[in-house]
Amino acid sequence: EHLPVLLDAIPNTHEIEFDYTPFVDGRPRHYIYQPYLLKENKNRWYLVGKEVENNKIRTLGLDRMTGVRLTGQYFFIPDDFNPDHFFRYSFGIGTYSGIPEEVIFNLDKVQTQYIRSNPLHPSQEITETQSSRFQIKLFVIPSDELRMQLLSYGAKVEVVKPDWLRTEIQQALIQAAAQY
């Protein structure tokens, strides 16, 4: 429902405003926003742009926006904004501050075939281990999206590196198993 306004605002650099309700706390917020681009991830659409009040680039889900309209103001996209660079170390749709890290985990053959056919990240490297498992290496900024992906493999995943992420995933799996 918001596409007509957004498809006008983005190429013509029109500022927009809307209300946005995040999943985290369910409280609506009002934004004045400079829309840079639309991005799809896992069958959901997102708007990437700059929040005027905080002068911060954000990625917001279209499904949580209401009342999208043009403000009548124009803006300039910074010359140094490059979407490929902006999302380079992101896992999924989120963009996070932080330092990219090498993340290494082992999976079985079946799960690895899925990852080969639908890569998790452009940095992905896959090698076979001596135990007929496969080792996947990513160079990303660790995020909640990465943690959820690793946890989705359940007992089929073993995080090797970094140690802190290995411990986090181990603790989450222990807590999950304790519920049964």
Short mmCIF file of C-alpha atoms in Angstrom, two decimals:
data_model
loop_
_atom_site.label_atom_id
_atom_site.label_comp_id
_atom_site.label_asym_id
_atom_site.label_seq_id
_atom_site.Cartn_x
_atom_site.Cartn_y
_atom_site.Cartn_z
CA GLU A 1 0.00 0.00 0.00
CA HIS A 2 2.96 2.35 0.56
CA LEU A 3 4.73 1.59 -2.71
CA PRO A 4 3.20 4.40 -4.83
CA VAL A 5 4.42 7.06 -2.38
CA LEU A 6 7.81 5.40 -1.89
CA LEU A 7 8.38 4.82 -5.61
CA ASP A 8 7.82 8.55 -6.10
CA ALA A 9 9.79 9.70 -3.06
CA ILE A 10 12.97 7.64 -3.58
CA PRO A 11 14.01 8.70 -7.11
CA ASN A 12 12.78 12.26 -6.62
CA THR A 13 14.43 12.63 -3.18
CA HIS A 14 11.24 13.67 -1.42
CA GLU A 15 11.25 13.53 2.36
CA ILE A 16 8.45 11.44 3.88
CA GLU A 17 6.82 11.04 7.27
CA PHE A 18 5.00 8.10 8.81
CA ASP A 19 4.27 6.26 12.02
CA TYR A 20 6.27 3.11 12.72
CA THR A 21 5.53 0.38 15.25
CA PRO A 22 8.56 -1.83 16.01
CA PHE A 23 8.09 -5.44 17.09
CA VAL A 24 10.32 -4.90 20.13
CA ASP A 25 7.95 -2.82 22.27
CA GLY A 26 4.87 -2.26 20.08
CA ARG A 27 4.87 1.51 20.71
CA PRO A 28 4.29 3.64 17.59
CA ARG A 29 6.87 6.32 16.77
CA HIS A 30 6.62 9.19 14.32
CA TYR A 31 9.42 9.56 11.78
CA ILE A 32 10.50 12.17 9.29
CA TYR A 33 12.65 10.19 6.93
CA GLN A 34 14.78 10.56 3.82
CA PRO A 35 14.21 7.36 1.80
CA TYR A 36 17.25 6.04 -0.10
CA LEU A 37 16.18 2.59 -1.34
CA LEU A 38 13.89 -0.40 -0.93
CA LYS A 39 15.37 -3.78 -0.01
CA GLU A 40 13.80 -7.23 0.17
CA ASN A 41 14.86 -9.89 2.65
CA LYS A 42 13.07 -13.19 3.35
CA ASN A 43 9.92 -12.09 1.53
CA ARG A 44 9.63 -8.83 3.48
CA TRP A 45 10.27 -5.34 2.16
CA TYR A 46 12.32 -2.73 3.98
CA LEU A 47 13.03 0.96 3.49
CA VAL A 48 16.59 2.17 3.95
CA GLY A 49 17.09 5.86 4.57
CA LYS A 50 18.03 8.52 7.05
CA GLU A 51 15.96 9.37 10.09
CA VAL A 52 16.05 13.17 10.13
CA GLU A 53 15.75 13.70 13.90
CA ASN A 54 18.77 11.53 14.77
CA ASN A 55 20.65 11.95 11.47
CA LYS A 56 21.01 8.16 11.41
CA ILE A 57 20.61 5.70 8.55
CA ARG A 58 18.05 3.04 9.47
CA THR A 59 16.33 0.06 7.90
CA LEU A 60 12.60 -0.16 8.66
CA GLY A 61 10.00 -2.78 7.69
CA LEU A 62 7.27 -1.54 5.36
CA ASP A 63 4.72 -3.78 7.10
CA ARG A 64 5.08 -1.74 10.31
CA MET A 65 4.56 1.69 8.69
CA THR A 66 1.29 3.59 8.64
CA GLY A 67 0.25 6.93 7.20
CA VAL A 68 3.18 7.31 4.77
CA ARG A 69 3.06 10.69 3.07
CA LEU A 70 5.34 13.26 1.43
CA THR A 71 6.38 16.23 3.60
CA GLY A 72 7.02 18.60 0.69
CA GLN A 73 10.74 18.79 1.55
CA TYR A 74 13.59 17.58 -0.65
CA PHE A 75 16.95 16.10 0.39
CA PHE A 76 20.26 14.97 -1.09
CA ILE A 77 21.60 11.44 -0.73
CA PRO A 78 25.21 11.74 0.47
CA ASP A 79 27.76 11.05 -2.27
CA ASP A 80 29.53 8.57 -0.02
CA PHE A 81 26.43 6.39 0.57
CA ASN A 82 26.92 3.07 -1.19
CA PRO A 83 24.30 0.35 -0.50
CA ASP A 84 26.74 -2.48 -1.27
CA HIS A 85 29.25 -1.10 1.21
CA PHE A 86 26.53 -0.28 3.77
CA PHE A 87 25.31 -3.91 3.86
CA ARG A 88 28.69 -5.55 3.16
CA TYR A 89 29.15 -7.12 6.61
CA SER A 90 25.48 -7.37 7.57
CA PHE A 91 23.85 -10.72 8.08
CA GLY A 92 20.28 -10.36 6.87
CA ILE A 93 18.63 -6.96 6.68
CA GLY A 94 20.01 -5.35 9.81
CA THR A 95 22.93 -2.97 9.73
CA TYR A 96 24.89 -2.87 12.90
CA SER A 97 27.79 -0.94 14.20
CA GLY A 98 30.63 -3.13 15.23
CA ILE A 99 33.61 -4.92 13.85
CA PRO A 100 33.15 -7.77 11.39
CA GLU A 101 34.40 -11.11 12.70
CA GLU A 102 35.17 -14.46 11.21
CA VAL A 103 32.36 -16.80 12.24
CA ILE A 104 33.03 -20.52 11.76
CA PHE A 105 30.52 -23.31 12.29
CA ASN A 106 30.15 -26.97 11.33
CA LEU A 107 27.06 -28.53 9.78
CA ASP A 108 26.02 -31.89 8.39
CA LYS A 109 25.95 -32.64 4.66
CA VAL A 110 22.21 -32.06 4.17
CA GLN A 111 22.16 -28.60 5.79
CA THR A 112 25.32 -27.67 3.89
CA GLN A 113 23.63 -28.53 0.59
CA TYR A 114 20.87 -26.05 1.43
CA ILE A 115 23.47 -23.39 2.24
CA ARG A 116 25.33 -24.08 -1.00
CA SER A 117 22.14 -23.62 -3.01
CA ASN A 118 21.06 -20.51 -1.07
CA PRO A 119 24.16 -18.83 0.40
CA LEU A 120 23.90 -17.16 3.79
CA HIS A 121 26.30 -14.32 2.96
CA PRO A 122 28.60 -13.27 0.07
CA SER A 123 31.68 -13.99 2.23
CA GLN A 124 30.63 -17.63 2.69
CA GLU A 125 33.31 -20.32 2.30
CA ILE A 126 32.58 -24.04 2.69
CA THR A 127 35.15 -26.79 3.30
CA GLU A 128 34.74 -30.45 4.19
CA THR A 129 36.17 -31.62 7.51
CA GLN A 130 37.74 -35.00 8.28
CA SER A 131 34.59 -36.11 10.09
CA SER A 132 32.40 -35.81 6.95
CA ARG A 133 30.92 -32.59 8.27
CA PHE A 134 31.27 -29.27 6.58
CA GLN A 135 32.80 -26.10 7.93
CA ILE A 136 31.20 -22.78 6.94
CA LYS A 137 33.10 -19.51 7.33
CA LEU A 138 31.45 -16.10 7.20
CA PHE A 139 32.96 -12.65 7.73
CA VAL A 140 30.12 -10.62 9.27
CA ILE A 141 29.14 -8.38 12.14
CA PRO A 142 27.48 -10.85 14.53
CA SER A 143 23.82 -9.98 15.06
CA ASP A 144 20.56 -11.34 16.42
CA GLU A 145 19.71 -12.47 12.88
CA LEU A 146 22.89 -14.55 12.76
CA ARG A 147 22.16 -16.06 16.18
CA MET A 148 18.61 -16.98 15.10
CA GLN A 149 19.94 -18.59 11.91
CA LEU A 150 22.49 -20.68 13.82
CA LEU A 151 19.90 -21.72 16.40
CA SER A 152 17.53 -22.79 13.62
CA TYR A 153 19.93 -25.68 12.86
CA GLY A 154 19.44 -27.08 16.38
CA ALA A 155 21.64 -30.08 17.14
CA LYS A 156 23.04 -30.06 13.59
CA VAL A 157 25.23 -27.01 14.19
CA GLU A 158 28.46 -26.60 16.10
CA VAL A 159 29.81 -23.07 16.37
CA VAL A 160 33.60 -23.19 16.34
CA LYS A 161 34.55 -19.53 16.39
CA PRO A 162 34.41 -16.96 17.94
CA ASP A 163 34.44 -18.45 21.44
CA TRP A 164 31.94 -15.95 22.84
CA LEU A 165 29.39 -16.85 20.13
CA ARG A 166 29.99 -20.57 20.69
CA THR A 167 29.17 -20.07 24.38
CA GLU A 168 26.06 -17.99 23.58
CA ILE A 169 24.66 -20.60 21.19
CA GLN A 170 25.51 -23.41 23.62
CA GLN A 171 23.66 -21.63 26.46
CA ALA A 172 20.63 -20.93 24.25
CA LEU A 173 20.44 -24.60 23.22
CA ILE A 174 20.73 -25.73 26.85
CA GLN A 175 17.89 -23.37 27.82
CA ALA A 176 15.79 -24.62 24.90
CA ALA A 177 16.35 -28.27 25.86
CA ALA A 178 15.44 -27.53 29.49
CA GLN A 179 11.92 -26.60 28.38
CA TYR A 180 11.22 -30.19 27.27
#
